[in-house]
Structure formats: C-alpha cells, structure tokens
GROMACS .gro file of C-alpha atoms in nm:
model
  234
    1MET     CA    1  11.859  12.763  -1.091
    2VAL     CA    2  11.666  12.699  -0.771
    3LYS     CA    3  11.897  12.610  -0.484
    4GLU     CA    4  11.818  12.270  -0.331
    5LYS     CA    5  11.696  12.296   0.026
    6THR     CA    6  11.925  12.146   0.289
    7HIS     CA    7  11.798  11.893   0.540
    8PHE     CA    8  12.008  11.953   0.852
    9THR     CA    9  11.794  11.765   1.107
   10CYS     CA   10  11.490  11.545   1.146
   11ILE     CA   11  11.167  11.639   1.320
   12GLY     CA   12  10.915  11.410   1.485
   13ARG     CA   13  10.568  11.521   1.594
   14ARG     CA   14  10.634  11.364   1.937
   15HIS     CA   15  10.881  11.137   2.113
   16GLY     CA   16  10.862  10.796   1.943
   17ALA     CA   17  10.720  10.929   1.615
   18PRO     CA   18  10.894  10.890   1.276
   19ALA     CA   19  11.182  11.135   1.230
   20ILE     CA   20  11.125  11.331   0.908
   21PRO     CA   21  11.416  11.512   0.733
   22ALA     CA   22  11.369  11.886   0.785
   23THR     CA   23  11.502  12.212   0.646
   24LYS     CA   24  11.577  12.542   0.818
   25GLU     CA   25  11.231  12.659   0.710
   26ASP     CA   26  11.063  12.353   0.865
   27TRP     CA   27  11.257  12.396   1.189
   28GLU     CA   28  11.181  12.767   1.221
   29LYS     CA   29  10.815  12.721   1.132
   30MET     CA   30  10.775  12.459   1.405
   31ARG     CA   31  10.946  12.678   1.666
   32ASN     CA   32  10.711  12.965   1.582
   33GLU     CA   33  10.390  12.767   1.623
   34PRO     CA   34  10.166  12.930   1.889
   35TRP     CA   35  10.055  12.589   2.019
   36LEU     CA   36  10.419  12.494   2.089
   37ALA     CA   37  10.471  12.803   2.304
   38ASP     CA   38  10.145  12.727   2.486
   39MET     CA   39  10.248  12.366   2.554
   40CYS     CA   40  10.584  12.474   2.695
   41LYS     CA   41  10.419  12.729   2.924
   42ARG     CA   42  10.183  12.462   3.057
   43ILE     CA   43  10.472  12.219   3.114
   44LEU     CA   44  10.667  12.485   3.301
   45ALA     CA   45  10.355  12.547   3.512
   46GLY     CA   46  10.354  12.181   3.615
   47ASP     CA   47  10.166  11.985   3.346
   48GLU     CA   48  10.426  11.710   3.300
   49SER     CA   49  10.185  11.497   3.094
   50LEU     CA   50  10.241  11.727   2.797
   51LYS     CA   51  10.617  11.681   2.772
   52ALA     CA   52  10.598  11.348   2.588
   53LYS     CA   53  10.369  11.516   2.336
   54LEU     CA   54  10.621  11.786   2.240
   55PRO     CA   55  10.775  11.761   1.892
   56ILE     CA   56  11.137  11.648   1.882
   57TRP     CA   57  11.437  11.709   1.655
   58THR     CA   58  11.771  11.534   1.605
   59PRO     CA   59  12.082  11.754   1.645
   60SER     CA   60  12.327  11.483   1.533
   61CYS     CA   61  12.161  11.329   1.228
   62ALA     CA   62  11.984  11.475   0.924
   63GLU     CA   63  11.825  11.161   0.781
   64PHE     CA   64  11.735  10.806   0.883
   65LYS     CA   65  11.639  10.511   0.665
   66ASN     CA   66  11.259  10.487   0.653
   67ASN     CA   67  11.250  10.774   0.905
   68HIS     CA   68  11.344  10.520   1.173
   69ARG     CA   69  11.549  10.693   1.442
   70ALA     CA   70  11.822  10.441   1.524
   71ILE     CA   71  12.201  10.428   1.490
   72ALA     CA   72  12.189  10.149   1.231
   73ASP     CA   73  11.950  10.355   1.016
   74ALA     CA   74  12.145  10.682   1.029
   75LEU     CA   75  12.200  10.791   0.668
   76LYS     CA   76  12.334  11.141   0.732
   77PRO     CA   77  12.499  11.154   1.076
   78LEU     CA   78  12.660  11.479   1.184
   79ARG     CA   79  12.967  11.543   1.396
   80ARG     CA   80  12.773  11.753   1.641
   81LEU     CA   81  12.725  11.723   2.015
   82MET     CA   82  12.431  11.862   2.212
   83LEU     CA   83  12.520  11.945   2.571
   84ASP     CA   84  12.250  11.971   2.838
   85PHE     CA   85  12.296  12.199   3.138
   86ASP     CA   86  12.025  12.114   3.391
   87GLU     CA   87  12.099  12.394   3.638
   88LYS     CA   88  11.823  12.651   3.592
   89GLY     CA   89  11.855  13.023   3.536
   90HIS     CA   90  12.205  13.037   3.388
   91SER     CA   91  12.133  13.032   3.013
   92GLU     CA   92  12.252  13.388   2.951
   93GLU     CA   93  12.574  13.329   3.146
   94ILE     CA   94  12.645  13.007   2.959
   95LYS     CA   95  12.573  13.173   2.625
   96LYS     CA   96  12.805  13.464   2.700
   97LYS     CA   97  13.092  13.238   2.802
   98ALA     CA   98  13.032  12.998   2.511
   99LEU     CA   99  13.051  13.280   2.257
  100GLU     CA  100  13.367  13.414   2.421
  101LEU     CA  101  13.522  13.070   2.381
  102GLN     CA  102  13.416  13.068   2.017
  103GLU     CA  103  13.582  13.405   1.964
  104GLN     CA  104  13.900  13.259   2.111
  105GLY     CA  105  13.886  12.977   1.856
  106LYS     CA  106  13.839  12.705   2.118
  107TRP     CA  107  13.490  12.585   2.022
  108GLU     CA  108  13.241  12.622   1.738
  109ILE     CA  109  12.898  12.706   1.881
  110LEU     CA  110  12.600  12.624   1.660
  111LEU     CA  111  12.309  12.687   1.894
  112VAL     CA  112  12.234  12.805   2.247
  113GLU     CA  113  11.877  12.780   2.373
  114GLU     CA  114  11.685  12.768   2.698
  115SER     CA  115  11.517  12.433   2.759
  116VAL     CA  116  11.152  12.388   2.853
  117ARG     CA  117  11.240  12.379   3.224
  118LYS     CA  118  11.482  12.675   3.209
  119GLY     CA  119  11.797  12.468   3.171
  120THR     CA  120  12.034  12.527   2.876
  121HIS     CA  121  12.112  12.342   2.552
  122VAL     CA  122  12.439  12.413   2.372
  123LEU     CA  123  12.507  12.249   2.037
  124ILE     CA  124  12.875  12.237   1.941
  125THR     CA  125  13.076  12.092   1.655
  126LEU     CA  126  13.276  11.800   1.791
  127PRO     CA  127  13.647  11.876   1.729
  128VAL     CA  128  13.874  11.638   1.543
  129GLY     CA  129  14.053  11.399   1.773
  130MET     CA  130  13.814  11.455   2.064
  131THR     CA  131  13.558  11.208   2.196
  132PRO     CA  132  13.215  11.324   2.316
  133GLN     CA  133  13.321  11.249   2.673
  134GLU     CA  134  13.633  11.463   2.641
  135ALA     CA  135  13.432  11.743   2.484
  136GLN     CA  136  13.178  11.728   2.768
  137GLU     CA  137  13.449  11.755   3.031
  138ARG     CA  138  13.653  12.025   2.858
  139PHE     CA  139  13.358  12.241   2.756
  140SER     CA  140  13.211  12.220   3.106
  141LYS     CA  141  13.541  12.330   3.256
  142ASP     CA  142  13.577  12.613   3.005
  143VAL     CA  143  13.224  12.747   3.045
  144GLY     CA  144  13.217  12.710   3.424
  145PHE     CA  145  12.903  12.498   3.444
  146MET     CA  146  12.870  12.118   3.444
  147ALA     CA  147  12.687  11.969   3.146
  148ASP     CA  148  12.495  11.645   3.194
  149PRO     CA  149  12.757  11.365   3.179
  150ALA     CA  150  12.499  11.124   3.029
  151LEU     CA  151  12.567  11.175   2.658
  152LYS     CA  152  12.351  11.045   2.377
  153ASP     CA  153  12.427  10.875   2.046
  154ILE     CA  154  12.383  11.010   1.693
  155ALA     CA  155  12.018  10.899   1.696
  156ARG     CA  156  11.941  11.111   2.002
  157CYS     CA  157  11.661  11.366   2.002
  158ILE     CA  158  11.569  11.667   2.211
  159TYR     CA  159  11.237  11.838   2.265
  160MET     CA  160  11.155  12.135   2.045
  161VAL     CA  161  11.129  12.472   2.220
  162PRO     CA  162  10.971  12.798   2.098
  163ALA     CA  163  11.174  13.046   1.893
  164ALA     CA  164  11.171  13.283   2.190
  165ASN     CA  165  11.393  13.033   2.376
  166THR     CA  166  11.670  13.071   2.116
  167LEU     CA  167  11.958  13.273   2.259
  168TYR     CA  168  12.207  13.221   1.975
  169VAL     CA  169  12.201  13.041   1.643
  170SER     CA  170  12.474  13.017   1.380
  171GLU     CA  171  12.394  12.986   1.011
  172ARG     CA  172  12.637  12.694   1.012
  173LEU     CA  173  12.372  12.500   1.202
  174PHE     CA  174  12.184  12.471   0.874
  175ASP     CA  175  12.496  12.390   0.669
  176ALA     CA  176  12.477  12.018   0.744
  177PRO     CA  177  12.609  11.860   0.418
  178GLN     CA  178  12.968  11.949   0.509
  179SER     CA  179  12.936  11.723   0.811
  180PHE     CA  180  12.766  11.421   0.652
  181SER     CA  181  12.947  11.089   0.693
  182PRO     CA  182  12.840  10.761   0.528
  183LEU     CA  183  12.678  10.506   0.758
  184SER     CA  184  12.929  10.249   0.632
  185VAL     CA  185  13.210  10.459   0.782
  186ILE     CA  186  13.036  10.469   1.119
  187GLN     CA  187  12.971  10.096   1.112
  188SER     CA  188  13.335  10.035   1.020
  189GLU     CA  189  13.451  10.251   1.310
  190ALA     CA  190  13.218  10.065   1.542
  191LYS     CA  191  13.372   9.735   1.435
  192ASN     CA  192  13.723   9.868   1.483
  193LEU     CA  193  13.628   9.983   1.830
  194GLY     CA  194  13.486   9.642   1.910
  195ASN     CA  195  13.143   9.804   1.938
  196THR     CA  196  12.915   9.603   1.708
  197LYS     CA  197  12.581   9.636   1.884
  198GLU     CA  198  12.331   9.863   1.714
  199ASP     CA  199  12.213  10.010   2.043
  200GLU     CA  200  12.555  10.122   2.164
  201HIS     CA  201  12.712  10.464   2.115
  202VAL     CA  202  12.925  10.516   1.803
  203ASP     CA  203  13.130  10.826   1.736
  204ALA     CA  204  13.084  10.986   1.393
  205PRO     CA  205  13.397  11.043   1.177
  206GLU     CA  206  13.606  11.352   1.244
  207ILE     CA  207  13.520  11.663   1.043
  208ILE     CA  208  13.674  11.979   1.190
  209ARG     CA  209  13.954  12.070   1.426
  210ALA     CA  210  13.940  12.300   1.726
  211LYS     CA  211  14.189  12.391   1.995
  212PRO     CA  212  14.165  12.152   2.293
  213SER     CA  213  13.974  12.330   2.565
  214SER     CA  214  13.619  12.146   2.780
  215THR     CA  215  12.991  11.678   2.879
  216ARG     CA  216  12.839  11.276   2.776
  217LEU     CA  217  12.469  11.082   2.514
  218ARG     CA  218  12.159  10.844   2.589
  219HIS     CA  219  12.007  10.585   2.355
  220SER     CA  220  11.691  10.675   2.170
  221VAL     CA  221  11.386  10.453   2.166
  222PRO     CA  222  11.307  10.251   1.850
  223LEU     CA  223  11.054  10.419   1.624
  224ASP     CA  224  10.794  10.298   1.381
  225ASP     CA  225  10.894  10.257   1.016
  226LYS     CA  226  10.592  10.461   0.914
  227THR     CA  227  10.666  10.757   0.686
  228GLU     CA  228  10.499  11.092   0.746
  229ASP     CA  229  10.486  11.426   0.570
  230ILE     CA  230  10.677  11.694   0.761
  231ASN     CA  231  10.385  11.933   0.701
  232LYS     CA  232  10.156  11.709   0.908
  233ILE     CA  233  10.367  11.733   1.219
  234LYS     CA  234  10.198  11.899   1.513
   0.00000   0.00000   0.00000
C-alpha cells in the first residue's frame, strides 16, 4: 500500500497568492530551487523590490478552503508558533540554546532557520495551557534573545528561504495530522473568548504539553480564491 503524502503547510508563489497545500517533498524542492537562493542573495545585497516576490509558506496551517489564506477558511490549523528574532548574526547561538531547552524537555523545536536578512526563525509547538504571548515571553527569556512581540494568527505566512539557511529541522515538522483541529472548534473558542471577528487572532486548540519555561502574530492579507497547482509555483 502506498502511504498517503502528508500536507503539513501551504505554499504560495508570492505574498498574496493562493496558498496551496504542500508536502515535505514540495517544501524541500522549493527550498532547493537555484532561483530562490539567487533572489535571497539579491535581497540581502539591497534589492528590496524582490522580497514581495519571494514564495511564502504557512507554519500554522496545512490547508485553507479554496486556498484562501484567512482564519475563517483555515481547514487544518496547527498548534504551532513561529517566533521571529530580528537581531542579526545570532542564529547559531539561538539554535544551540533552543536545542538545549528541547533536551531539557522545556520546548519542542520543529525548525530553526536563518531569515533572508540574517535574523532567525524558530518554529515551536505551542504547549498546552500556554497562550502565544506567554510562549513568546517565556521562550525569549529562556533562549536569551527577544523574539518579535508582534505575533501572527494561524493564517500567517513567512517568506521561504533556501535550504542552506536551515540550521535544524525535526521530522515532526512534517507530521502535521496529529496537530489538526477542526475549524468549528476554533470558531467555537473564538466565540467563547468574545472574539467573533474573522480578522482577529484566535488560538488553536491545545495539543501537547510542555514544562512552563519562555514571543507574539500579525494578520495576513486576504488572498484570491483562485486555485493553483503547487507544481506551478515559482
């Protein structure tokens, strides 16, 4: 029997493009594209006009209705939080400390990568009983660097970086189904929290537990309802 491929994220060919469900193979293929590495080098050299043309992916959701990246259309949200560290040149230090914390059982680290401008992205599993704000603050304190306090919702996206920028990746990153939560549950939680607007942040249901230890999410822009083939993304 052929094992069904797991969609653990969505990829868009640029910011504002439809978000297409993607597998590990899709994600790795995109990150190994020569043109992506070239674009990132040009951006780092000062060509800011290219940044909006970079492909994007969604760390906290694996599928959206009609590929429309919005909270209300999140079909497979994930209890994951991407933390952005803007201070440049500390990616290796942050990775080392993050993995030490993981060894201590304080946090589950799914991905550590260097951003286009030499900052750091750290994707963690959001512990049970902890809000994104609490996780941002505790993780920042634990790792010794301050993550951007402006958190983003489950429909958030980040720019794709080349494979060479990956400092650590866990196979659990691609094991998304264990973290899926029905949209109805999220909408119910939003109502219970008195948060009924579609463009406001909503926490996904709790999935795992971690020891309390120590960042914040921005709203994504509405996308077209147009459907695209993941193989056409570039």
